[in-house]
Coordinates of C-alpha atoms in Angstrom, one line a residue:
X1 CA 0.0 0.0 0.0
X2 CA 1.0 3.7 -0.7
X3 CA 1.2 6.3 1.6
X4 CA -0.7 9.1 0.6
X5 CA 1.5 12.6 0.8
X6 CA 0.1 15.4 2.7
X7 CA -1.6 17.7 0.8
X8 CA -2.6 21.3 0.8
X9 CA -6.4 21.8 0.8
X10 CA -9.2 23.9 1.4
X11 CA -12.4 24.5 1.5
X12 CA -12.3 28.2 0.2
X13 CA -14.4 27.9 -3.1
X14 CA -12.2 31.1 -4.9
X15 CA -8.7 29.0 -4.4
X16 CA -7.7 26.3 -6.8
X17 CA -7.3 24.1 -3.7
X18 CA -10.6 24.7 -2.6
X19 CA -12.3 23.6 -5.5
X20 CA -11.3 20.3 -5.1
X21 CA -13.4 17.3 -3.8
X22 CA -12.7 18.1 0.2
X23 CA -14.0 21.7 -0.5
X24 CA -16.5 20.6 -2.2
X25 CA -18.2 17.9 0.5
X26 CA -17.4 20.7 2.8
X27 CA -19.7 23.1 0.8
X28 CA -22.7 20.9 -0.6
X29 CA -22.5 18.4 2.4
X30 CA -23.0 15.7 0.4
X31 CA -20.1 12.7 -0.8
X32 CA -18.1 13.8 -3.5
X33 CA -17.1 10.9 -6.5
X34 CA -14.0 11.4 -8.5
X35 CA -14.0 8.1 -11.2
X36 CA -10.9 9.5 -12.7
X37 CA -8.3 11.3 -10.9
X38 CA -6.1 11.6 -14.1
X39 CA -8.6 13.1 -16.3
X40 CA -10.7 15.2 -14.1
X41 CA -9.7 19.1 -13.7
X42 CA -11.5 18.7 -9.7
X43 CA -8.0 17.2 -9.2
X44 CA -5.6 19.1 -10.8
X45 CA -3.7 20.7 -7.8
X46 CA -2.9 17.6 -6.7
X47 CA -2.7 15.4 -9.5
X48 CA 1.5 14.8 -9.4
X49 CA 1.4 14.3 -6.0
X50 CA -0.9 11.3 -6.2
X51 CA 0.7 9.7 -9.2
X52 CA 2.9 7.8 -6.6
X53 CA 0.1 6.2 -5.4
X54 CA -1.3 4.9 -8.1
X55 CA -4.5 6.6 -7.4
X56 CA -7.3 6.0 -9.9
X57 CA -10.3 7.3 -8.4
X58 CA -11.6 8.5 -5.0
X59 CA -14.5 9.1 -2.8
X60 CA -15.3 12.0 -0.3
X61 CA -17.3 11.7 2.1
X62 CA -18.1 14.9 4.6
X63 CA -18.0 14.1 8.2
X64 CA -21.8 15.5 10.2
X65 CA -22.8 15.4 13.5
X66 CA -26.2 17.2 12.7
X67 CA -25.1 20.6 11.7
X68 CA -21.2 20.8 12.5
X69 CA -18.9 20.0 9.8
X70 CA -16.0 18.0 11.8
X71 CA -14.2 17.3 8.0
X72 CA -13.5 15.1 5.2
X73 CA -13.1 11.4 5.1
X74 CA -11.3 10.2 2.2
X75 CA -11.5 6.9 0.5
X76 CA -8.9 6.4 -2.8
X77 CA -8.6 3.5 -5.1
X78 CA -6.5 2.3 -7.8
X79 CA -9.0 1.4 -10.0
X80 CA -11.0 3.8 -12.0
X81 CA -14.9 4.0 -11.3
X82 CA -14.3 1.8 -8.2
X83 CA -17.3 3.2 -6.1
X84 CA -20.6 2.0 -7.0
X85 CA -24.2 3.3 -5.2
X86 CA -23.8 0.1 -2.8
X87 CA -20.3 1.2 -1.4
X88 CA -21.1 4.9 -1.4
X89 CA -23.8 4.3 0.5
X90 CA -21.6 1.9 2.6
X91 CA -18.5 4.5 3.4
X92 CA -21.3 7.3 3.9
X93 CA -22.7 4.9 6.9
X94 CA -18.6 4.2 8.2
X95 CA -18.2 8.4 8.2
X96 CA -21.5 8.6 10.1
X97 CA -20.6 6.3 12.6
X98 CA -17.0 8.4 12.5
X99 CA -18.3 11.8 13.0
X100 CA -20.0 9.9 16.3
X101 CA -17.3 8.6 17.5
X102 CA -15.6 11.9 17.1
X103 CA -18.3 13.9 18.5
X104 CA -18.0 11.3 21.4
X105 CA -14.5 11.8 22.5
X106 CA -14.9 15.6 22.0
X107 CA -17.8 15.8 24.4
X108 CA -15.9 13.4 26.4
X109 CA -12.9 16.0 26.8
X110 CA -15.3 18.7 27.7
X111 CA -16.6 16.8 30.4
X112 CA -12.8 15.8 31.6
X113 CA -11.9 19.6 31.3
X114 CA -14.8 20.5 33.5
X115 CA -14.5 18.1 35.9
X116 CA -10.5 19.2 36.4
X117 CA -11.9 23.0 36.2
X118 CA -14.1 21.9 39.0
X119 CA -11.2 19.7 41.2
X120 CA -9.0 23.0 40.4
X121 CA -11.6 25.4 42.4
X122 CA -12.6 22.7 44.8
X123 CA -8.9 22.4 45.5
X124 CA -8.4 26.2 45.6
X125 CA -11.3 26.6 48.1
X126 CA -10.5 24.0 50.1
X127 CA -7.1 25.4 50.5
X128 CA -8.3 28.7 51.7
X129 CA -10.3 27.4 53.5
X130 CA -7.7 25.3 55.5
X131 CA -5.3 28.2 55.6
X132 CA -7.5 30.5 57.3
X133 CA -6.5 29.9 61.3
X134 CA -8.2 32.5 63.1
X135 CA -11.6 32.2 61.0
X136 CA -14.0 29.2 61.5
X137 CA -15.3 28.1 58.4
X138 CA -17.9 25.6 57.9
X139 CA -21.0 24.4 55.1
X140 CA -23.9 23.0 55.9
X141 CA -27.0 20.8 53.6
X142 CA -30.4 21.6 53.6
X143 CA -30.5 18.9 56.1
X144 CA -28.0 21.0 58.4
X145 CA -25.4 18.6 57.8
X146 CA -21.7 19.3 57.8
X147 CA -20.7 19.5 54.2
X148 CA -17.4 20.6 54.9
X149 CA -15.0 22.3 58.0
X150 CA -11.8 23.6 59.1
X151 CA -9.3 22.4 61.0
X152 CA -9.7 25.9 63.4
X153 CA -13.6 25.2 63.7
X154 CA -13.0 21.5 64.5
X155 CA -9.9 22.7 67.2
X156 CA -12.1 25.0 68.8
X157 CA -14.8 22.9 68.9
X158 CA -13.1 20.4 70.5
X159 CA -11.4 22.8 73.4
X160 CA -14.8 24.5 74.0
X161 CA -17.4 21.5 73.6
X162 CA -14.7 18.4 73.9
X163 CA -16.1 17.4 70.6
X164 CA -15.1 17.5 66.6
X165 CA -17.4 17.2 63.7
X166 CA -16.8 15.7 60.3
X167 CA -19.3 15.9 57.2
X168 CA -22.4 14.3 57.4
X169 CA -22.4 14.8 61.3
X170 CA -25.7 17.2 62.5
X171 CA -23.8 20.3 62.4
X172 CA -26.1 21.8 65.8
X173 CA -25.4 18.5 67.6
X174 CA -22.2 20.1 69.4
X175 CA -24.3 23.0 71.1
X176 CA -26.9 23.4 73.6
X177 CA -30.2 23.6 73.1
X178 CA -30.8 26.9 73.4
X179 CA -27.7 27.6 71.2
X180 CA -28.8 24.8 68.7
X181 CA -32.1 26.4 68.2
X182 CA -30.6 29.8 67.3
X183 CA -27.8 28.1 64.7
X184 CA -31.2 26.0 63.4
X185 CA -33.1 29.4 62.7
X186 CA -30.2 31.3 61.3
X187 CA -29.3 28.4 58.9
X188 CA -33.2 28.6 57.6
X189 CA -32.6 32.4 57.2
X190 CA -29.1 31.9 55.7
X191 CA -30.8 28.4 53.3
X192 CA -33.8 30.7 52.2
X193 CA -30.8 33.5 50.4
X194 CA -31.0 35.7 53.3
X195 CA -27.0 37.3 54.0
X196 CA -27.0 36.9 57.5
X197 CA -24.8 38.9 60.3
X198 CA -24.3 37.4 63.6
X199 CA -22.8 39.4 66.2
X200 CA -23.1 37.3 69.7
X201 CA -20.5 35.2 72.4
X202 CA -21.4 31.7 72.7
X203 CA -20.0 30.5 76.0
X204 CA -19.1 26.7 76.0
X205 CA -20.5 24.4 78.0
X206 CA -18.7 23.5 81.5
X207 CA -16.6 20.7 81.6

């Protein structure tokens, strides 16, 4: 088997390379049939670079996945008139399931680039929040479970109420009740998209 050289095309209909059978199936949309390379002027541009294949004939076939254009598949032969209505209609159904395949990895990489967009912030946050010593930080669920904590909020936690949280723990279970019931009606304010401001001294319980 030849190799096929690269070659220069486009699909830019006022350019002698773009009038060939790429530009073409890029333009129309539809497969592109070339029975004789070596007599047909769609070919001209390229037509000593694909005498060292032996190239006869040739099929193009535009790649869709419903209305992007992802490119060209190519199919050459040394024979001349080698592609019939049965194999046209063959090599349109191997580009359809190519421009699939195509479209799959693509949307495949999207997803990979947002879930690493999404680690990268996660990662970010979680870092500030981590390296913020003098600041208790801490989420909560609908459910007014811990979603996630620092390590200063857990420290002082556990010297005030001889107790740490981790997420999923009830994050009013460390107070009393009086305090829990405060925390529970400013986390339905806060839940509800109220900003809320608390300004108060919680004194820990006596060990």
């Amino acid at each position: 088997h030849e190799i096929m050289p690269p070659l220069h095309i486009s699909w830019n209909e006022n350019s002698p390379r773009g009038r060939g059978p790429s530009g073409q199936a890029i333009r129309t949309r539809k497969p592109v049939v070339v029975d004789d390379i070596n007599t047909q002027d769609i070919y001209a541009p390229w037509r000593t670079q694909l005498q060292a294949t032996k190239s006869q004939s040739s099929l193009t076939l535009p790649l869709l996945a419903g209305d992007n254009m992802l490119g060209v598949l190519g199919v050459y032969s040394q024979t001349r008139n080698a592609f019939d209505a049965e194999e046209i209609s063959l090599l349109n159904k191997l580009a359809s399931d190519l421009s699939y395949g195509i479209m799959s990895l693509r949307t495949r990489q999207d997803r990979e680039n947002a879930l690493q967009q999404i680690r990268t912030h996660r990662a970010n946050l979680n870092a500030l929040i981590e390296n913020a010593p003098d600041i208790y930080i801490w989420s909560v669920d609908r459910d007014l479970r811990i979603i996630s904590l620092n390590t200063a909020f857990n420290d002082y936690l556990h010297e005030h109420f001889d107790m740490q949280l981790k997420p999923g723990d009830l994050a009013i279970e460390p107070f009393p009740p009086d305090v829990a019931d405060d925390y529970t009606n400013l986390y339905a304010r806060a839940l509800r998209g109220e900003q809320v401001v608390v300004e108060r001294t919680y004194y820990p319980l006596e060990k």
